[in-house]
Amino acid sequence: MSQDTATSQAPTPSASLADKVEWLINNMWPADAPPPKTNIEAAAAITAATGEDISSTTVWKLRTGRQDNPQLRTLTALAKFFGVPLGYFGPTTESRPIENDLTLQALRRKLDDGIIRPEVLRAFIDLPTDIRWLIDEMVISAANAAQKRSR
């Protein structure tokens, strides 16, 4: 597999609405709200923070891809709750720069929380290009395997 192919398959917040919502819940949940254990808790937190009545069924449908064309007010509430631009939910061509920024924000959170060690990132950056490409491949393969297992 070429390096360009590996880069295009890198895990991102993703193109489907379900993947985007799931990514937000897993990576951009507000620090001042306890992480949800259920769709009921997620819906309640979003409703409380935004004033928009979001049901647990709506959250479930969004997370599972059973609803891929929600009302604008639902998307607006999600954008407000997660602190992301509404354009994040748009087509990939428009949302890619937003996804890249959110990925960096999520990485920063993981660094701040001690989930990712700064010395690992520094070591990664210092690797020669050909070795860094090998690590890229391993990380992408592990992420894809984890995503398949969680489904």
PDB file of C-alpha atoms in Angstrom:
ATOM      1  CA  MET A   1       0.000   0.000   0.000  1.00  0.00           C
ATOM      2  CA  SER A   2       1.364   3.414  -0.887  1.00  0.00           C
ATOM      3  CA  GLN A   3       1.809   6.204   1.597  1.00  0.00           C
ATOM      4  CA  ASP A   4      -0.911   8.246  -0.142  1.00  0.00           C
ATOM      5  CA  THR A   5      -3.397   5.370   0.253  1.00  0.00           C
ATOM      6  CA  ALA A   6      -2.556   5.046   3.924  1.00  0.00           C
ATOM      7  CA  THR A   7      -3.097   8.734   4.485  1.00  0.00           C
ATOM      8  CA  SER A   8      -6.482   8.721   2.756  1.00  0.00           C
ATOM      9  CA  GLN A   9      -7.657   5.859   4.988  1.00  0.00           C
ATOM     10  CA  ALA A  10      -6.587   7.516   8.222  1.00  0.00           C
ATOM     11  CA  PRO A  11      -9.318   7.478  10.835  1.00  0.00           C
ATOM     12  CA  THR A  12     -10.999  10.868  11.086  1.00  0.00           C
ATOM     13  CA  PRO A  13     -14.301  12.025  12.479  1.00  0.00           C
ATOM     14  CA  SER A  14     -15.491  10.380   9.220  1.00  0.00           C
ATOM     15  CA  ALA A  15     -17.911  11.094   6.420  1.00  0.00           C
ATOM     16  CA  SER A  16     -21.163   9.533   7.638  1.00  0.00           C
ATOM     17  CA  LEU A  17     -23.342  11.470  10.050  1.00  0.00           C
ATOM     18  CA  ALA A  18     -23.445   8.477  12.407  1.00  0.00           C
ATOM     19  CA  ASP A  19     -19.641   8.340  12.521  1.00  0.00           C
ATOM     20  CA  LYS A  20     -19.428  12.095  13.069  1.00  0.00           C
ATOM     21  CA  VAL A  21     -21.893  12.009  15.974  1.00  0.00           C
ATOM     22  CA  GLU A  22     -20.167   9.002  17.523  1.00  0.00           C
ATOM     23  CA  TRP A  23     -16.784  10.685  17.119  1.00  0.00           C
ATOM     24  CA  LEU A  24     -18.042  13.812  18.869  1.00  0.00           C
ATOM     25  CA  ILE A  25     -19.450  11.804  21.764  1.00  0.00           C
ATOM     26  CA  ASN A  26     -16.196   9.887  22.184  1.00  0.00           C
ATOM     27  CA  ASN A  27     -13.767  12.750  21.641  1.00  0.00           C
ATOM     28  CA  MET A  28     -15.426  16.132  22.159  1.00  0.00           C
ATOM     29  CA  TRP A  29     -17.817  15.541  25.047  1.00  0.00           C
ATOM     30  CA  PRO A  30     -17.768  18.744  27.146  1.00  0.00           C
ATOM     31  CA  ALA A  31     -15.354  18.489  30.070  1.00  0.00           C
ATOM     32  CA  ASP A  32     -17.940  19.942  32.467  1.00  0.00           C
ATOM     33  CA  ALA A  33     -20.497  17.190  31.741  1.00  0.00           C
ATOM     34  CA  PRO A  34     -20.077  13.599  32.912  1.00  0.00           C
ATOM     35  CA  PRO A  35     -19.514  11.232  29.970  1.00  0.00           C
ATOM     36  CA  PRO A  36     -22.750   9.472  29.050  1.00  0.00           C
ATOM     37  CA  LYS A  37     -23.165   5.772  29.688  1.00  0.00           C
ATOM     38  CA  THR A  38     -26.396   5.596  27.700  1.00  0.00           C
ATOM     39  CA  ASN A  39     -28.224   7.424  24.934  1.00  0.00           C
ATOM     40  CA  ILE A  40     -30.675   8.599  27.598  1.00  0.00           C
ATOM     41  CA  GLU A  41     -27.850  10.354  29.467  1.00  0.00           C
ATOM     42  CA  ALA A  42     -26.483  11.825  26.234  1.00  0.00           C
ATOM     43  CA  ALA A  43     -29.894  13.174  25.228  1.00  0.00           C
ATOM     44  CA  ALA A  44     -30.511  14.614  28.693  1.00  0.00           C
ATOM     45  CA  ALA A  45     -27.141  16.404  28.707  1.00  0.00           C
ATOM     46  CA  ILE A  46     -27.675  17.864  25.231  1.00  0.00           C
ATOM     47  CA  THR A  47     -31.209  18.981  26.116  1.00  0.00           C
ATOM     48  CA  ALA A  48     -30.103  20.536  29.412  1.00  0.00           C
ATOM     49  CA  ALA A  49     -27.227  22.430  27.807  1.00  0.00           C
ATOM     50  CA  THR A  50     -29.009  23.647  24.680  1.00  0.00           C
ATOM     51  CA  GLY A  51     -32.685  23.862  25.601  1.00  0.00           C
ATOM     52  CA  GLU A  52     -33.513  21.809  22.489  1.00  0.00           C
ATOM     53  CA  ASP A  53     -35.543  18.718  23.303  1.00  0.00           C
ATOM     54  CA  ILE A  54     -33.459  15.826  21.982  1.00  0.00           C
ATOM     55  CA  SER A  55     -34.798  12.349  22.723  1.00  0.00           C
ATOM     56  CA  SER A  56     -32.714   9.288  23.484  1.00  0.00           C
ATOM     57  CA  THR A  57     -34.289   7.696  20.412  1.00  0.00           C
ATOM     58  CA  THR A  58     -32.957  10.539  18.271  1.00  0.00           C
ATOM     59  CA  VAL A  59     -29.481  10.084  19.749  1.00  0.00           C
ATOM     60  CA  TRP A  60     -29.683   6.335  19.108  1.00  0.00           C
ATOM     61  CA  LYS A  61     -30.851   6.859  15.518  1.00  0.00           C
ATOM     62  CA  LEU A  62     -28.076   9.374  14.857  1.00  0.00           C
ATOM     63  CA  ARG A  63     -25.387   7.144  16.386  1.00  0.00           C
ATOM     64  CA  THR A  64     -26.496   4.051  14.488  1.00  0.00           C
ATOM     65  CA  GLY A  65     -27.100   5.698  11.126  1.00  0.00           C
ATOM     66  CA  ARG A  66     -30.835   5.089  11.185  1.00  0.00           C
ATOM     67  CA  GLN A  67     -31.383   8.833  10.844  1.00  0.00           C
ATOM     68  CA  ASP A  68     -29.107  10.509   8.349  1.00  0.00           C
ATOM     69  CA  ASN A  69     -31.150  13.622   7.618  1.00  0.00           C
ATOM     70  CA  PRO A  70     -32.129  15.182  10.954  1.00  0.00           C
ATOM     71  CA  GLN A  71     -33.822  18.520  11.355  1.00  0.00           C
ATOM     72  CA  LEU A  72     -31.641  21.613  11.308  1.00  0.00           C
ATOM     73  CA  ARG A  73     -32.535  22.349  14.923  1.00  0.00           C
ATOM     74  CA  THR A  74     -31.172  18.943  15.971  1.00  0.00           C
ATOM     75  CA  LEU A  75     -27.892  19.565  14.164  1.00  0.00           C
ATOM     76  CA  THR A  76     -27.745  23.079  15.593  1.00  0.00           C
ATOM     77  CA  ALA A  77     -28.211  21.704  19.120  1.00  0.00           C
ATOM     78  CA  LEU A  78     -25.449  19.139  18.562  1.00  0.00           C
ATOM     79  CA  ALA A  79     -23.114  21.800  17.161  1.00  0.00           C
ATOM     80  CA  LYS A  80     -23.818  24.063  20.143  1.00  0.00           C
ATOM     81  CA  PHE A  81     -23.383  21.287  22.700  1.00  0.00           C
ATOM     82  CA  PHE A  82     -20.108  20.008  21.288  1.00  0.00           C
ATOM     83  CA  GLY A  83     -18.808  23.478  20.416  1.00  0.00           C
ATOM     84  CA  VAL A  84     -18.316  22.699  16.736  1.00  0.00           C
ATOM     85  CA  PRO A  85     -19.339  24.658  13.644  1.00  0.00           C
ATOM     86  CA  LEU A  86     -22.560  23.538  11.993  1.00  0.00           C
ATOM     87  CA  GLY A  87     -20.501  22.909   8.850  1.00  0.00           C
ATOM     88  CA  TYR A  88     -18.956  19.886  10.580  1.00  0.00           C
ATOM     89  CA  PHE A  89     -22.126  17.989   9.690  1.00  0.00           C
ATOM     90  CA  GLY A  90     -21.920  18.996   6.032  1.00  0.00           C
ATOM     91  CA  PRO A  91     -20.400  17.198   3.050  1.00  0.00           C
ATOM     92  CA  THR A  92     -16.855  15.886   3.439  1.00  0.00           C
ATOM     93  CA  THR A  93     -15.434  18.461   1.051  1.00  0.00           C
ATOM     94  CA  GLU A  94     -16.699  21.240   3.318  1.00  0.00           C
ATOM     95  CA  SER A  95     -16.196  19.520   6.658  1.00  0.00           C
ATOM     96  CA  ARG A  96     -12.647  18.179   6.139  1.00  0.00           C
ATOM     97  CA  PRO A  97     -10.874  21.333   7.418  1.00  0.00           C
ATOM     98  CA  ILE A  98     -13.203  21.364  10.434  1.00  0.00           C
ATOM     99  CA  GLU A  99     -12.531  17.659  11.055  1.00  0.00           C
ATOM    100  CA  ASN A 100      -8.789  18.280  10.926  1.00  0.00           C
ATOM    101  CA  ASP A 101      -9.101  21.090  13.478  1.00  0.00           C
ATOM    102  CA  LEU A 102     -11.308  18.964  15.742  1.00  0.00           C
ATOM    103  CA  THR A 103      -8.849  16.088  15.521  1.00  0.00           C
ATOM    104  CA  LEU A 104      -6.088  18.403  16.760  1.00  0.00           C
ATOM    105  CA  GLN A 105      -8.360  19.642  19.563  1.00  0.00           C
ATOM    106  CA  ALA A 106      -9.143  16.057  20.585  1.00  0.00           C
ATOM    107  CA  LEU A 107      -5.438  15.202  20.507  1.00  0.00           C
ATOM    108  CA  ARG A 108      -4.694  18.209  22.718  1.00  0.00           C
ATOM    109  CA  ARG A 109      -7.363  17.032  25.200  1.00  0.00           C
ATOM    110  CA  LYS A 110      -5.845  13.530  25.289  1.00  0.00           C
ATOM    111  CA  LEU A 111      -2.417  15.061  25.918  1.00  0.00           C
ATOM    112  CA  ASP A 112      -3.766  17.318  28.672  1.00  0.00           C
ATOM    113  CA  ASP A 113      -5.571  14.380  30.298  1.00  0.00           C
ATOM    114  CA  GLY A 114      -2.453  12.205  30.181  1.00  0.00           C
ATOM    115  CA  ILE A 115      -4.103   9.652  27.878  1.00  0.00           C
ATOM    116  CA  ILE A 116      -1.428  10.260  25.236  1.00  0.00           C
ATOM    117  CA  ARG A 117       2.087  10.867  26.465  1.00  0.00           C
ATOM    118  CA  PRO A 118       3.863  13.898  24.984  1.00  0.00           C
ATOM    119  CA  GLU A 119       7.141  11.974  24.727  1.00  0.00           C
ATOM    120  CA  VAL A 120       5.425   9.480  22.389  1.00  0.00           C
ATOM    121  CA  LEU A 121       4.414  12.270  20.017  1.00  0.00           C
ATOM    122  CA  ARG A 122       7.880  13.797  20.192  1.00  0.00           C
ATOM    123  CA  ALA A 123       9.455  10.426  19.414  1.00  0.00           C
ATOM    124  CA  PHE A 124       7.039   9.933  16.515  1.00  0.00           C
ATOM    125  CA  ILE A 125       7.945  13.296  15.029  1.00  0.00           C
ATOM    126  CA  ASP A 126      11.659  12.500  15.333  1.00  0.00           C
ATOM    127  CA  LEU A 127      11.367   9.191  13.448  1.00  0.00           C
ATOM    128  CA  PRO A 128      12.702   8.992   9.891  1.00  0.00           C
ATOM    129  CA  THR A 129       9.976   9.313   7.241  1.00  0.00           C
ATOM    130  CA  ASP A 130      10.049   5.647   6.196  1.00  0.00           C
ATOM    131  CA  ILE A 131       9.699   4.440   9.796  1.00  0.00           C
ATOM    132  CA  ARG A 132       6.977   7.025  10.524  1.00  0.00           C
ATOM    133  CA  TRP A 133       5.055   5.660   7.529  1.00  0.00           C
ATOM    134  CA  LEU A 134       5.254   2.133   9.031  1.00  0.00           C
ATOM    135  CA  ILE A 135       3.908   3.418  12.361  1.00  0.00           C
ATOM    136  CA  ASP A 136       1.130   5.246  10.468  1.00  0.00           C
ATOM    137  CA  GLU A 137       0.122   1.951   8.860  1.00  0.00           C
ATOM    138  CA  MET A 138       0.088   0.123  12.196  1.00  0.00           C
ATOM    139  CA  VAL A 139      -1.991   2.809  13.912  1.00  0.00           C
ATOM    140  CA  ILE A 140      -4.497   2.949  11.054  1.00  0.00           C
ATOM    141  CA  SER A 141      -4.803  -0.861  11.017  1.00  0.00           C
ATOM    142  CA  ALA A 142      -5.313  -0.951  14.785  1.00  0.00           C
ATOM    143  CA  ALA A 143      -7.943   1.801  14.598  1.00  0.00           C
ATOM    144  CA  ASN A 144      -9.793   0.024  11.794  1.00  0.00           C
ATOM    145  CA  ALA A 145      -9.738  -3.255  13.742  1.00  0.00           C
ATOM    146  CA  ALA A 146     -11.027  -1.541  16.880  1.00  0.00           C
ATOM    147  CA  GLN A 147     -13.791   0.153  14.919  1.00  0.00           C
ATOM    148  CA  LYS A 148     -14.895  -3.165  13.390  1.00  0.00           C
ATOM    149  CA  ARG A 149     -14.845  -4.838  16.801  1.00  0.00           C
ATOM    150  CA  SER A 150     -17.012  -2.109  18.349  1.00  0.00           C
ATOM    151  CA  ARG A 151     -19.707  -2.537  15.707  1.00  0.00           C
TER     152      ARG A 151
END
